[in-house]
Structures are given as C-alpha cells and as structure tokens.
mmCIF file of C-alpha atoms and ligand atoms in Angstrom:
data_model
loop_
_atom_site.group_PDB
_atom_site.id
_atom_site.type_symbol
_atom_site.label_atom_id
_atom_site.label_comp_id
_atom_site.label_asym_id
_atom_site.label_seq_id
_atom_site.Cartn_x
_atom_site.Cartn_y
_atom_site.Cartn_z
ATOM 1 C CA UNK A 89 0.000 0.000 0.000
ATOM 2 C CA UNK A 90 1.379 3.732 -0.845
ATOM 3 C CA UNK A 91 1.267 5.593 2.535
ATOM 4 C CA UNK A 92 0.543 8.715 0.574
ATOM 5 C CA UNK A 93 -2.567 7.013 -0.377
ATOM 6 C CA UNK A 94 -4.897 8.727 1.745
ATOM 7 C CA UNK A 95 -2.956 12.173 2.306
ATOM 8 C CA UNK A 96 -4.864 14.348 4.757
ATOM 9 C CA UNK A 97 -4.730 17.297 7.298
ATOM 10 C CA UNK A 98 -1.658 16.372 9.418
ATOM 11 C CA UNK A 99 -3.363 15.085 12.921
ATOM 12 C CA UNK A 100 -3.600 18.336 15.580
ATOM 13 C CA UNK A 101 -2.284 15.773 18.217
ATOM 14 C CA UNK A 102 0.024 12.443 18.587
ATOM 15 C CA UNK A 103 -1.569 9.735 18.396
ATOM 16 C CA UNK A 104 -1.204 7.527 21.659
ATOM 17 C CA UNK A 105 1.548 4.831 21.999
ATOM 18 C CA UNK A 106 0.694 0.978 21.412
ATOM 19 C CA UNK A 107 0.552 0.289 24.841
ATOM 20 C CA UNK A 108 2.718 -2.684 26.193
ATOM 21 C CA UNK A 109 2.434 -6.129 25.128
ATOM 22 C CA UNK A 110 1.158 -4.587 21.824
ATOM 23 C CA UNK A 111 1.019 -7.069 19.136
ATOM 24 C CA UNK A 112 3.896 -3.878 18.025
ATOM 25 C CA UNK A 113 6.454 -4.887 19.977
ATOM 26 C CA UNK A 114 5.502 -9.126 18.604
ATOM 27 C CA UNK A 115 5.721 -8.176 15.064
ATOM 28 C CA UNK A 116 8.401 -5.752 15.169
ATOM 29 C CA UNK A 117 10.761 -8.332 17.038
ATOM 30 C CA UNK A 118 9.475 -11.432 14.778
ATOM 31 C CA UNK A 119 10.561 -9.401 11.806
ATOM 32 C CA UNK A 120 13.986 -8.457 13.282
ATOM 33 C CA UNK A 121 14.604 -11.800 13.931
ATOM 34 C CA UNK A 122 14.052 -12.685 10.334
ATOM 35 C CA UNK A 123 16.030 -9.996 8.583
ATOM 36 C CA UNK A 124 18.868 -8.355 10.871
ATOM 37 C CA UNK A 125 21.879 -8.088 9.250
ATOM 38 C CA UNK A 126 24.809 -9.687 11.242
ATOM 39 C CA UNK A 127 27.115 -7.333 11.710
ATOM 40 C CA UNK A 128 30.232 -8.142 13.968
ATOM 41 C CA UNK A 129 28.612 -5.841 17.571
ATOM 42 C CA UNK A 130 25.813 -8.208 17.150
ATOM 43 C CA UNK A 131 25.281 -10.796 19.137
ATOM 44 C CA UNK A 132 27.261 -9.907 22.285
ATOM 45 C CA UNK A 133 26.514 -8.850 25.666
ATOM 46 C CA UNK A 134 29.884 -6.904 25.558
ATOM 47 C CA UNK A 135 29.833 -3.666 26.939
ATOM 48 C CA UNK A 136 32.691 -2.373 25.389
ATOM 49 C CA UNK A 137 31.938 -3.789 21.959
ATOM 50 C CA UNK A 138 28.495 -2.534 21.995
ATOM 51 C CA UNK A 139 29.606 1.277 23.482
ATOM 52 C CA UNK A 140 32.720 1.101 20.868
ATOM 53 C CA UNK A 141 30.120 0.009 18.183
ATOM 54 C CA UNK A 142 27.406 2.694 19.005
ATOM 55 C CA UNK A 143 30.085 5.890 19.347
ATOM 56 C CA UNK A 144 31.442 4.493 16.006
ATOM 57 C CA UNK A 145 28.273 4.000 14.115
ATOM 58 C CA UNK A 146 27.452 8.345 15.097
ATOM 59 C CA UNK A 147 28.194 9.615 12.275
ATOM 60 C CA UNK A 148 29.019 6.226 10.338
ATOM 61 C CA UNK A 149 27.234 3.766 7.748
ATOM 62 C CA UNK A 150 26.853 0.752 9.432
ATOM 63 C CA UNK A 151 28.969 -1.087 5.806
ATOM 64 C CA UNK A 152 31.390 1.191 6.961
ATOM 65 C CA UNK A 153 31.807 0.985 10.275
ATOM 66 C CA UNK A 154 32.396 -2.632 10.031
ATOM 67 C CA UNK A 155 35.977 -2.560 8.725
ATOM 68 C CA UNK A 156 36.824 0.349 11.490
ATOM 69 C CA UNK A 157 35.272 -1.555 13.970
ATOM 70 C CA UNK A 158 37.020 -4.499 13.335
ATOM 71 C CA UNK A 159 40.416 -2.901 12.760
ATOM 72 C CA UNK A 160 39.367 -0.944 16.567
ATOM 73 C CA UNK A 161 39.206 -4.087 17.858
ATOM 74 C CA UNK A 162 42.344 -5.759 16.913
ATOM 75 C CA UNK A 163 44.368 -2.645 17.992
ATOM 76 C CA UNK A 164 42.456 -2.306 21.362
ATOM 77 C CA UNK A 165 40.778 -5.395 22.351
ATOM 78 C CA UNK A 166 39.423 -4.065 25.514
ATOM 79 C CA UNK A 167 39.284 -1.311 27.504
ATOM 80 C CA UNK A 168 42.589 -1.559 29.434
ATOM 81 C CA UNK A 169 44.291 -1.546 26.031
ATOM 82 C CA UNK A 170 42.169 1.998 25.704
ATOM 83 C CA UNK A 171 43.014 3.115 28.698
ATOM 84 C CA UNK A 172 46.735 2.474 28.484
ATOM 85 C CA UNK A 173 46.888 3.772 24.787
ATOM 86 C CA UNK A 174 48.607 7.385 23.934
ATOM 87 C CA UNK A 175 46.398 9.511 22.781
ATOM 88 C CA UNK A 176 48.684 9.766 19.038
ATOM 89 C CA UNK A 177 47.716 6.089 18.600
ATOM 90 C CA UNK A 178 43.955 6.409 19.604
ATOM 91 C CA UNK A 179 43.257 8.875 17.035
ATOM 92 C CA UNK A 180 45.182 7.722 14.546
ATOM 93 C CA UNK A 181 43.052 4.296 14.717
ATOM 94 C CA UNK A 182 39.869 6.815 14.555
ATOM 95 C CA UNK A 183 41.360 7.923 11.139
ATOM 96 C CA UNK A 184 38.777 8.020 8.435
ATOM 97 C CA UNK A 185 35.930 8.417 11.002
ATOM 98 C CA UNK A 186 36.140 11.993 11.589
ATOM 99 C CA UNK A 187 35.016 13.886 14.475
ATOM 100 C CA UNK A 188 38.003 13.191 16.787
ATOM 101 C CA UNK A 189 36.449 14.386 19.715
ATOM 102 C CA UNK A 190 34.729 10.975 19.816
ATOM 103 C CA UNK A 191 38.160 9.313 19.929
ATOM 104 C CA UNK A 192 39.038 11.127 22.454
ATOM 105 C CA UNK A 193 36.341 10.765 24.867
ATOM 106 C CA UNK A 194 36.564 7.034 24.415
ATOM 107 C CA UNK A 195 40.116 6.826 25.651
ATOM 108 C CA UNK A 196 39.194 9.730 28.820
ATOM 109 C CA UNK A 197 36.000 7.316 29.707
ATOM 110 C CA UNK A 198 38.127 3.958 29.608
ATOM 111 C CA UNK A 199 40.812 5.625 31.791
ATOM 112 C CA UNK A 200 37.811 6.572 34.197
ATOM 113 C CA UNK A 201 36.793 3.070 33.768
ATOM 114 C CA UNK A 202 39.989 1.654 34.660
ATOM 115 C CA UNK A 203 40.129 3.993 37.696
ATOM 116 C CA UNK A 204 37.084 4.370 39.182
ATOM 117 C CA UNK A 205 35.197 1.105 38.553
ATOM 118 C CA UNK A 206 38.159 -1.111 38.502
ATOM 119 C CA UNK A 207 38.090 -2.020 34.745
ATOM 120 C CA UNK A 208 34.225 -3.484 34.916
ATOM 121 C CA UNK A 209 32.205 -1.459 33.161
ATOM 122 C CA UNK A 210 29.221 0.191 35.419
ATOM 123 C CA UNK A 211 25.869 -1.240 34.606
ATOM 124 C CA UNK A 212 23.840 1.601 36.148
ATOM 125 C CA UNK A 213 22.041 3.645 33.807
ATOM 126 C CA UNK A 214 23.339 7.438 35.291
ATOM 127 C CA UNK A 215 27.176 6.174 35.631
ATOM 128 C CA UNK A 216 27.340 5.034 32.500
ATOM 129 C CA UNK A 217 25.546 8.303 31.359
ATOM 130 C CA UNK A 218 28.660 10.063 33.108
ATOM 131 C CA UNK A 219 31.304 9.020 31.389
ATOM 132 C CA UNK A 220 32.479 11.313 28.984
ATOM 133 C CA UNK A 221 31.098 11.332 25.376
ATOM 134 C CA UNK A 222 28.314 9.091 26.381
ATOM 135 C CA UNK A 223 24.708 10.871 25.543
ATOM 136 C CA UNK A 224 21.071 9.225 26.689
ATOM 137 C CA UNK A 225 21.087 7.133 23.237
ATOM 138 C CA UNK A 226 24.738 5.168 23.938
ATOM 139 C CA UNK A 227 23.842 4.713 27.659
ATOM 140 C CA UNK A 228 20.570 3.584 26.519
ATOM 141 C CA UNK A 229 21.927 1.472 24.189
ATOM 142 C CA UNK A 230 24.957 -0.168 26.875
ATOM 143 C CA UNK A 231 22.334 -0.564 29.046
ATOM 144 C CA UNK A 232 19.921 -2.427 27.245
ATOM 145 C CA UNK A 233 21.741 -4.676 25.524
ATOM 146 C CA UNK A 234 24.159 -5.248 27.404
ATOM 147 C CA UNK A 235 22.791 -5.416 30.635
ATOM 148 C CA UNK A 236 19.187 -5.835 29.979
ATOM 149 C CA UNK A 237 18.082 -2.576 31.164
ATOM 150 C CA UNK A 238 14.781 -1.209 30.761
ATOM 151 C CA UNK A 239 16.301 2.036 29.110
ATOM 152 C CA UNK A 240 15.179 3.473 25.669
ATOM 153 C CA UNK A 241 17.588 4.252 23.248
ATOM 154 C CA UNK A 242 16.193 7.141 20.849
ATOM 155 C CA UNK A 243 18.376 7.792 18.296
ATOM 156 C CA UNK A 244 17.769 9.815 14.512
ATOM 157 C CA UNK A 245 16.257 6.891 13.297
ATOM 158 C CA UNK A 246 13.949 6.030 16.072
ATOM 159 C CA UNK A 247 13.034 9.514 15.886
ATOM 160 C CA UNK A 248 11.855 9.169 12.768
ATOM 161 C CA UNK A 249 10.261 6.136 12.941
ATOM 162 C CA UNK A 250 8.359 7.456 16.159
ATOM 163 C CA UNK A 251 7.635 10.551 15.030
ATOM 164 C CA UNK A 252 5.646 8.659 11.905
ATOM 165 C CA UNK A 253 3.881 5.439 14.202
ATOM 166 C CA UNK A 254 2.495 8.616 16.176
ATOM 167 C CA UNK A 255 1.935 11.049 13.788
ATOM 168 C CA UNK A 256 3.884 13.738 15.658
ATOM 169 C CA UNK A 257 3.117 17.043 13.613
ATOM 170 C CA UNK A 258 5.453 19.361 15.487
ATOM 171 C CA UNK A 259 9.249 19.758 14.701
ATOM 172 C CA UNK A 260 11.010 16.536 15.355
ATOM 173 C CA UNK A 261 14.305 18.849 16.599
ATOM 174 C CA UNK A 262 11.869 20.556 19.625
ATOM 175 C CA UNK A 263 12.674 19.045 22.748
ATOM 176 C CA UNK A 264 8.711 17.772 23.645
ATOM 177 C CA UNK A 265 8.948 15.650 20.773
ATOM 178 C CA UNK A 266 11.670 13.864 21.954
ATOM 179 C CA UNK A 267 10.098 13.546 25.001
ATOM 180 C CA UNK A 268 7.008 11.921 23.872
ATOM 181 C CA UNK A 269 8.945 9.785 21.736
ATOM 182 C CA UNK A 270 11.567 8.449 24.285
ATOM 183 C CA UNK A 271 8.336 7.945 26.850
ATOM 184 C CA UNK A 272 6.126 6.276 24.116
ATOM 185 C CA UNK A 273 9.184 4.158 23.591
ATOM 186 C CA UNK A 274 10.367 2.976 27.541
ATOM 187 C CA UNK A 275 6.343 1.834 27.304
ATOM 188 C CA UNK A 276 6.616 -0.307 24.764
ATOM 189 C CA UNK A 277 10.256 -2.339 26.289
ATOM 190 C CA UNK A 278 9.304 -5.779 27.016
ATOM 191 C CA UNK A 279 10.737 -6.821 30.045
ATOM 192 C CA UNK A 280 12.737 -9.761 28.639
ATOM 193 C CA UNK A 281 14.098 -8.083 25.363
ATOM 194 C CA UNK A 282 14.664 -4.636 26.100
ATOM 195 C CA UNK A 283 18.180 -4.259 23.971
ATOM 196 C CA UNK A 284 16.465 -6.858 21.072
ATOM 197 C CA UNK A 285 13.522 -4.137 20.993
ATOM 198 C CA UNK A 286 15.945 -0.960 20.631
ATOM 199 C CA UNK A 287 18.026 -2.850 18.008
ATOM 200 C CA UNK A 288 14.617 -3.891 16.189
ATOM 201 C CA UNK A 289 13.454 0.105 16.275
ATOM 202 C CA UNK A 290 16.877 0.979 14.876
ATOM 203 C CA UNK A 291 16.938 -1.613 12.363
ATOM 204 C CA UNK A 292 13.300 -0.703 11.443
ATOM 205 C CA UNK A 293 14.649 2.577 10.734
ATOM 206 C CA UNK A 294 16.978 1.882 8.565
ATOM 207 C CA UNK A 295 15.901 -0.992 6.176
ATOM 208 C CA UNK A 296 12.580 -0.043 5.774
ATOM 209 C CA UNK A 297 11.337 3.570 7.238
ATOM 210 C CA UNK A 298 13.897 5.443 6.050
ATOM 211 C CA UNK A 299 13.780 8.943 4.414
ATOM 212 C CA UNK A 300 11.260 7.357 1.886
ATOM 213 C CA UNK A 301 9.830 5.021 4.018
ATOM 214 C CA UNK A 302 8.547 1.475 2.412
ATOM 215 C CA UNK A 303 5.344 1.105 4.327
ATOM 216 C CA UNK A 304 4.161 -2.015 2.020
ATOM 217 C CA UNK A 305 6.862 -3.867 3.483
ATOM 218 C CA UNK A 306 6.576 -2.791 7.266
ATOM 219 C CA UNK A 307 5.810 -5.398 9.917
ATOM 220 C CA UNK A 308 4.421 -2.227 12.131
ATOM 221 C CA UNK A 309 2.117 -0.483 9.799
ATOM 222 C CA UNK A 310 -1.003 -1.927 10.940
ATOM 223 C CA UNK A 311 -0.246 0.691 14.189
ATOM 224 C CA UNK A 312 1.692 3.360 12.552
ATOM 225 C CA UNK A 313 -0.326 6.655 12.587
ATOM 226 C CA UNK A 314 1.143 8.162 9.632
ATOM 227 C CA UNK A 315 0.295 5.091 7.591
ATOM 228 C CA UNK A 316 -3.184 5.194 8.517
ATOM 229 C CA UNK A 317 -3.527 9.042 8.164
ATOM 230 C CA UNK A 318 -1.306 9.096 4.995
ATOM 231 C CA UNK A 319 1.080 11.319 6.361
ATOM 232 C CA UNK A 320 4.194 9.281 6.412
ATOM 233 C CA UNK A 321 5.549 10.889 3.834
ATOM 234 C CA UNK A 322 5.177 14.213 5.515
ATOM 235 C CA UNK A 323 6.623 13.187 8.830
ATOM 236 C CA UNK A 324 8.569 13.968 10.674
ATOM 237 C CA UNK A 325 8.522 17.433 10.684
ATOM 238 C CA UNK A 326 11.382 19.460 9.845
ATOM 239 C CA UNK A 327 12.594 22.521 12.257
ATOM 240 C CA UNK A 328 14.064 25.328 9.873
ATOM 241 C CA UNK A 329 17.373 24.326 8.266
ATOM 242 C CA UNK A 330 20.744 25.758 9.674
ATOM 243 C CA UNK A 331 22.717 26.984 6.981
ATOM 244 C CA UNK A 332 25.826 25.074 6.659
ATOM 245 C CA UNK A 333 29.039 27.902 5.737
ATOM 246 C CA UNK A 334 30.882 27.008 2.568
ATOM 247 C CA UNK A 335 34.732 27.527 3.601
ATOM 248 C CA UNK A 336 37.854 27.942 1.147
ATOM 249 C CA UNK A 337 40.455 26.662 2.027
ATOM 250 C CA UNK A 338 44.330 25.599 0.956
ATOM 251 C CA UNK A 339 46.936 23.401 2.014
ATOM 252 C CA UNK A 340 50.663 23.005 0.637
ATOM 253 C CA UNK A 341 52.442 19.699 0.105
ATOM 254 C CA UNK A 342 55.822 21.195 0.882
ATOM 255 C CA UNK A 343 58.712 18.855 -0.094
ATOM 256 C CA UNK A 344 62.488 20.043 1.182
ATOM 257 C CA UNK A 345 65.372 19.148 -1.137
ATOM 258 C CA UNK A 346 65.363 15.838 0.358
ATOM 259 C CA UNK A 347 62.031 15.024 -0.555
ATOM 260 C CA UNK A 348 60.338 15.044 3.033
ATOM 261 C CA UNK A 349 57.233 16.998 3.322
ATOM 262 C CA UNK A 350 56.622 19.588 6.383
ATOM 263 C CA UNK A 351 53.804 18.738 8.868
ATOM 264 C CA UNK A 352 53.187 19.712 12.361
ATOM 265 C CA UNK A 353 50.613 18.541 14.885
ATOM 266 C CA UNK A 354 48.228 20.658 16.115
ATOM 267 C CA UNK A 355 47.982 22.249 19.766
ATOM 268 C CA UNK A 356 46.133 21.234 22.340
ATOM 269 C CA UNK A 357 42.735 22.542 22.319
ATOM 270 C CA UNK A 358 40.550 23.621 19.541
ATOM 271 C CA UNK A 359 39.409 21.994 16.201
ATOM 272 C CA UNK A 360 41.715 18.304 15.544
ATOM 273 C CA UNK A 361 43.598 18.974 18.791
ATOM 274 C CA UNK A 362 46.263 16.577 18.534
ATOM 275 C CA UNK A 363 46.083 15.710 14.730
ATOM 276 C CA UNK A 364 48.791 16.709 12.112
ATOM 277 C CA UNK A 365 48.321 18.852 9.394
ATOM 278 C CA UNK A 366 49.736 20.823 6.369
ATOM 279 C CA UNK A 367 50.556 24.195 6.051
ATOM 280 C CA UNK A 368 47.566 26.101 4.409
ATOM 281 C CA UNK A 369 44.372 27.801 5.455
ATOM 282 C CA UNK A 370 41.472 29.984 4.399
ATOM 283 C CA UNK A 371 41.462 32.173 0.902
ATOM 284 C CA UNK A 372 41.076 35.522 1.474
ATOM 285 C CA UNK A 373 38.605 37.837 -0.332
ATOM 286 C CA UNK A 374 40.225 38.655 -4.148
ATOM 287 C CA UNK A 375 43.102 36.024 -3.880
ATOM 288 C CA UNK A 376 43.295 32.711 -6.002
ATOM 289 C CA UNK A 377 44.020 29.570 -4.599
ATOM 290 C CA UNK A 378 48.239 29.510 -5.511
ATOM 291 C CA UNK A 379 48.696 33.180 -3.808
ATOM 292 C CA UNK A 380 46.451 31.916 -0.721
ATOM 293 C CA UNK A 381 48.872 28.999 -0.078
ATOM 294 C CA UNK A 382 52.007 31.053 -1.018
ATOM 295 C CA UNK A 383 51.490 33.589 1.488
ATOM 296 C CA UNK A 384 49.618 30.398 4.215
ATOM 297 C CA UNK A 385 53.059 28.648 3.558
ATOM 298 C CA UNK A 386 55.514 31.772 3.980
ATOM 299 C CA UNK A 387 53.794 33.133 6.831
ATOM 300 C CA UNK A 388 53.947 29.581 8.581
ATOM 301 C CA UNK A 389 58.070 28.568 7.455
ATOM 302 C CA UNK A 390 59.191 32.199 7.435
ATOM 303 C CA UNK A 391 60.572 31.514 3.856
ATOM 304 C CA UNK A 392 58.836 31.379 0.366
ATOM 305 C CA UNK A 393 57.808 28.252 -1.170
ATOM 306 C CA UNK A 394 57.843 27.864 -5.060
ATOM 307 C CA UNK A 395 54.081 26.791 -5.874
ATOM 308 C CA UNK A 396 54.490 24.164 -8.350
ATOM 309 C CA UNK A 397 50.133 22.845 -9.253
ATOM 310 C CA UNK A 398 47.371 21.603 -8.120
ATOM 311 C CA UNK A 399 46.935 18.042 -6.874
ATOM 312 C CA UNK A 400 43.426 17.836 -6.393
ATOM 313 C CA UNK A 401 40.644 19.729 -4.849
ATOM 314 C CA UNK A 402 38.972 17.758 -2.626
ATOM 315 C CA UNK A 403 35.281 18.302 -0.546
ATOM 316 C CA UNK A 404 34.933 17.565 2.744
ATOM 317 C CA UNK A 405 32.430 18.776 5.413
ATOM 318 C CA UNK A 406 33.175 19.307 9.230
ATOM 319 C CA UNK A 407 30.578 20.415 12.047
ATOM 320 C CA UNK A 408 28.104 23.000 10.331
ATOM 321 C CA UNK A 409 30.602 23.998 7.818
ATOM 322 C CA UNK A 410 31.356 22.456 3.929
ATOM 323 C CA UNK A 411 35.179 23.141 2.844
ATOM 324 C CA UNK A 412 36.666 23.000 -0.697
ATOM 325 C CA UNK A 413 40.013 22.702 -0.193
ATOM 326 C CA UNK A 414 42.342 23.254 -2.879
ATOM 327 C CA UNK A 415 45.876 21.295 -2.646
ATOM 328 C CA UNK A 416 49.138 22.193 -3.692
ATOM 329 C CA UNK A 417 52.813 20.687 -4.543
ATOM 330 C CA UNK A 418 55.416 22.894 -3.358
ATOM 331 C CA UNK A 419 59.266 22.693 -2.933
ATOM 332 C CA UNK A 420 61.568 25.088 -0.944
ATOM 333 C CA UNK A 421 64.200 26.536 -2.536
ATOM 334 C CA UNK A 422 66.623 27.102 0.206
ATOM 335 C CA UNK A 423 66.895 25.132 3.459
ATOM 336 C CA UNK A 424 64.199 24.561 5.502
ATOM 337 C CA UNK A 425 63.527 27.172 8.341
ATOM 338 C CA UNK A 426 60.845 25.838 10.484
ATOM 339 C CA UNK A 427 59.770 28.561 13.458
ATOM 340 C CA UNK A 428 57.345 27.683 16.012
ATOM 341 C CA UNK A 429 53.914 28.703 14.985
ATOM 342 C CA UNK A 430 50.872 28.701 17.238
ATOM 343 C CA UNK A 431 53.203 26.969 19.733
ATOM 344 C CA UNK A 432 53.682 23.640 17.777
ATOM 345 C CA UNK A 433 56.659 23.741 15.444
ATOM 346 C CA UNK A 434 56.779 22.212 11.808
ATOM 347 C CA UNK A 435 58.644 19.137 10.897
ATOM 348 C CA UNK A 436 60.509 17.543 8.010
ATOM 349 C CA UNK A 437 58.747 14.237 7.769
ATOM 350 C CA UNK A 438 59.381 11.321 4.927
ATOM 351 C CA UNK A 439 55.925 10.777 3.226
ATOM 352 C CA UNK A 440 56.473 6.646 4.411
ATOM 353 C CA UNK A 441 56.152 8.079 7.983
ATOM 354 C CA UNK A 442 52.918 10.134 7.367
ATOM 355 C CA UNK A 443 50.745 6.834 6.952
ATOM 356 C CA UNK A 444 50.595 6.279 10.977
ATOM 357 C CA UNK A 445 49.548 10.024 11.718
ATOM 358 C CA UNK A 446 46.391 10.950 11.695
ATOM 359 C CA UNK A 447 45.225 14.124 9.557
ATOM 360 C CA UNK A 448 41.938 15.863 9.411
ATOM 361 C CA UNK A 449 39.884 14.560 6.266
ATOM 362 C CA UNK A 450 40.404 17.195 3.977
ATOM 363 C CA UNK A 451 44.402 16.630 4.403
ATOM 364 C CA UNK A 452 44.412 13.092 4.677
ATOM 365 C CA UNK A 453 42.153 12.844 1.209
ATOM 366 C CA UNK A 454 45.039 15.064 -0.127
ATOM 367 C CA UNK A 455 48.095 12.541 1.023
ATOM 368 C CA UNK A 456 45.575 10.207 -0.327
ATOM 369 C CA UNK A 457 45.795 11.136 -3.706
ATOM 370 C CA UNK A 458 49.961 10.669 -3.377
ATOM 371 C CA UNK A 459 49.544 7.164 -2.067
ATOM 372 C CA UNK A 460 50.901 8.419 1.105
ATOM 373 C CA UNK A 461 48.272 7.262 2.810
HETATM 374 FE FE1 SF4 I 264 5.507 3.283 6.940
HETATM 375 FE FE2 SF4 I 264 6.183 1.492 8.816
HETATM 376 FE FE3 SF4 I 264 7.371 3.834 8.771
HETATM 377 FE FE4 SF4 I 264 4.813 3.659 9.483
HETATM 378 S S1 SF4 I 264 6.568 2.796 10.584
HETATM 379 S S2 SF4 I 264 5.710 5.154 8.095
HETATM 380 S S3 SF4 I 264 4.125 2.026 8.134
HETATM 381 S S4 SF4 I 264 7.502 2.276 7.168
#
C-alpha cells in the first residue's frame, strides 16, 4: 500500500503509543529476527563492543563501520588496552571516522573506567551516562543490551520512525517531541528483550522507514499513525534548516630538497587537537588559490615556497561547515627554516612516515591522492 494514499490534514495531536504487550512490539521483534543483518557488535553482551560500536556507528554507515570496527578491535581489544593507549595512537586508529572528539572521549571514559570502577564497566544507567562522550542514546543502548536494562535508546532513526507510528506534527528537533517519543518508547520495552527491541526500532529505521519510508513492506504499519492518516511521507517534521558555511580553504604539500614533506601537529585545544596537518588555510577575499597557499606557507616557514600545481581539490564537510580545499605541490628553494607557529613547530617528515599520523579529512584525502596514505 502507498502511505501517501490517503494524504490528509496532518493530525492536531500524537496519536497515543501501542501500549505494552502490543502485538507492536511481537511483530516488530518477529521481523527483526528474520532480517537483521549480522554485523560483527551483534550478538554480544559486551559492553565495550556494543559502546565502541554505538560511538562508532554516530556519524558512520553501518557497511562502513564494520571494517573500522574491526580494525578498533584488533588494535584495542578491551578497555585496558584503551586506557593504556597514547592519545597519538587512539586517534590515529579513529582515522577516516572523523570527528576526533569521539576518539578522544573514548580513551578519557576507559581511563575513568579503569580507575574508578576497577576495569568493569558500570551497569547503572546514570554512571554510565557520566562518562564522557556518552549521551542518553549510547547509555541507553549499553544498558539495554548489554545489561538488559529497561532504558530506551532514541536515536535519529527512532526519531523518525516514532515521530511517523504517532503522527507527531510538530518539529522533530523541539525538545517535547523527543520527550514523547523516548516515553512512548520505555512503554513499549518488554521486560525480557529490552536491547532486542531498541536494536529492532533501529533496524526498522533503517531498512525499511527510512527517508522514503517502504510502508508495504513494514511489519508495524497496521499501528503506525502516519500510515493510517497518509502522512508518512510528511513526517517527521522538519525545524528550519541551519545553513551550513561554505569555507575555502588551501593546504601546501611542501617537499624540502630531500624530498620530506613539512607537517606539524596541532595544539592542544581547539578543532583536531592533537592531529597533524599541512601548512595552508582559508582564501582571502580577491586572492586565487596559488597566492592563498604562497602567502599560508611563507607566513607559517618564514621563507617562500615555489608553488608548483594543483593536486586535487577535494570536498569535505566538518561540524556545520562544507570546505573546498584546494591542494598544492610545493618545494623550498633554500633550506628549511621551520619557526614555532601557534606553539607547535613544523617538521621535516618522509611521506612513508605520514601513513601512521592521523590528519583531518580534507588533508588526509590530499596525502591520499599521493599514495601516502
Ligand atoms: Fe511506513 Fe512502517 Fe514507517 Fe509507518 S513505521 S511510516 S508504516 S515504514
């Protein structure tokens, strides 16, 4: 059946929850059962496979995530190995995934872990909620599944799927929808399967009521609002868009006389704290790409580079912001003079040795495109 079959006025109010023991929470976990896909955090009770699985999967396809995940896992196998891991190494395994901040929060919260509850994991709902970079969908999620909890774990796609089964016609973003969603869904938990049930919603979410959702295929339509008001395709509601800034940007492969390419890591503090990165930076107003990483490149060395062409110009987007960022070969012509910029001075490092560091994605695209990476 097309769920824009019967398009109408969007409802005035939610509709109410399936209340427990729903024939919902049957069909949704009979389906599950029949189609989840077996991906390697499956299956386990492990809390620090399922919290390393859920941080990872944030901002990641699940495809995806499985070769990082499983490359996480050989590197640090638990979370002493974490724990006891420089912070260099931890992001450098996060390479790829973006948004180091996650990386980092991971290795803070297994050192609290190690300290504070003696290497076990906690199972309480609130301590796990207090470890850093863990929000009410990843406790939710530990909890659950791992522990068998009776914790929701509302995340985008439960959002959406909620915000359709109850017709919610107010902004999915506004914090009372979330509410009514996370309550509607902590009803629903059955007692026995509360982690099967969040997995179920998420999977729900993405196989079949995605952004177009397939409601002829949906073991849950017979109590989803929006099907029966014909407003799936309308939900959920969309707050007003924040506009993303397009930034442009350069960055210099600079290669000394010996062929080694200058890099520094970045301070402490800030945007990729701790990553390395090339000389380069924004384009100012009037100036073309080569004279923007000429002067990025002399103001950083102290000396002038010869620009010698493009490499590439790669996209990349970071927080709220899309970059273009426009790369460049380089060569010195005297001696290297590296001066301390921004407290963190630049070094003369063979391209073999830049494979282990880890770059922000615009950069590491560009090293990329050398096979350096
Ligand atoms: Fe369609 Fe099922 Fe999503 Fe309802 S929950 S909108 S029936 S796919």
């Amino acid at each position: 059946m097309n769920a824009k079959r019967k398009r109408g006025k969007p409802a005035k109010r939610a509709a109410p929850a399936p209340p427990p023991g729903h024939p919902y929470v049957r069909n949704l976990l009979g389906w599950y059962a029949a189609v989840k896909r077996p991906f390697p955090w499956r299956g386990t009770a492990d809390p620090y496979r399922i919290w390393i699985s859920e941080i990872m999967l944030q901002q990641t396809q699940a495809e995806r995530g499985v070769r990082h995940f499983t490359a996480w896992l050989r590197r640090f196998p638990d979370i002493r190995a974490v724990a006891e891991a420089a912070e260099a190494d931890v992001l450098a395994a996060w390479e790829g995934l973006g948004y180091y901040s996650r990386a980092r929060n991971i290795r803070l919260a297994a050192k609290r872990v190690m300290e504070e509850h003696g290497g076990e994991f906690p199972r309480a709902h609130e301590k796990i909620l207090s470890l850093p970079g863990v929000g009410d969908y990843t406790a939710g999620s530990i909890a659950s599944i791992a522990f068998g909890a009776p914790e929701p774990a509302v995340d985008a796609n439960v959002l959406r799927v909620f915000a359709r089964v109850l017709d919610i016609c107010a902004p999915i973003a506004a914090a009372g929808a979330k509410r009514m969603v996370t309550e509607a869904v902590r009803a629903l938990l059955p007692a026995d399967a509360p982690g099967e049930f969040n997995q179920a919603l998420m999977e729900l979410g993405a196989l079949v009521c995605g952004r177009s959702p397939k409601c002829g295929e949906c073991p849950v339509r017979g109590d989803c609002a929006a099907f029966r008001n014909g407003t799936a395709a309308d939900r959920p509601v969309k707050g007003a868009k924040s506009a993303r800034t397009l930034r442009e940007t350069v960055a210099g492969i600079v290669l000394d006389a010996d062929g080694k390419a200058c890099v520094r890591r970045r301070p402490p503090g800030g945007l990729w704290a701790g990553m390395w990165e090339l000389p380069g930076g924004e384009i100012e107003n009037g100036e073309s790409p080569g004279e923007a990483v000429a002067r990025h490149i002399a103001g950083a060395l102290g000396t002038p580079a010869a620009v010698r062409g493009e490499i590439a110009v790669v996209r990349h987007g970071y927080t709220t912001n899309r970059a273009v960022l426009h790369g460049y070969l380089c060569e010195l012509a005297e001696p290297a003079q590296t001066r301390r910029d921004d407290g963190a001075a630049w070094k003369w490092v063979a391209p073999g040795e830049l494979a282990s560091r880890p770059f922000p994605a615009g950069h590491r695209k560009l090293l990329e495109r050398l096979g350096w990476k």
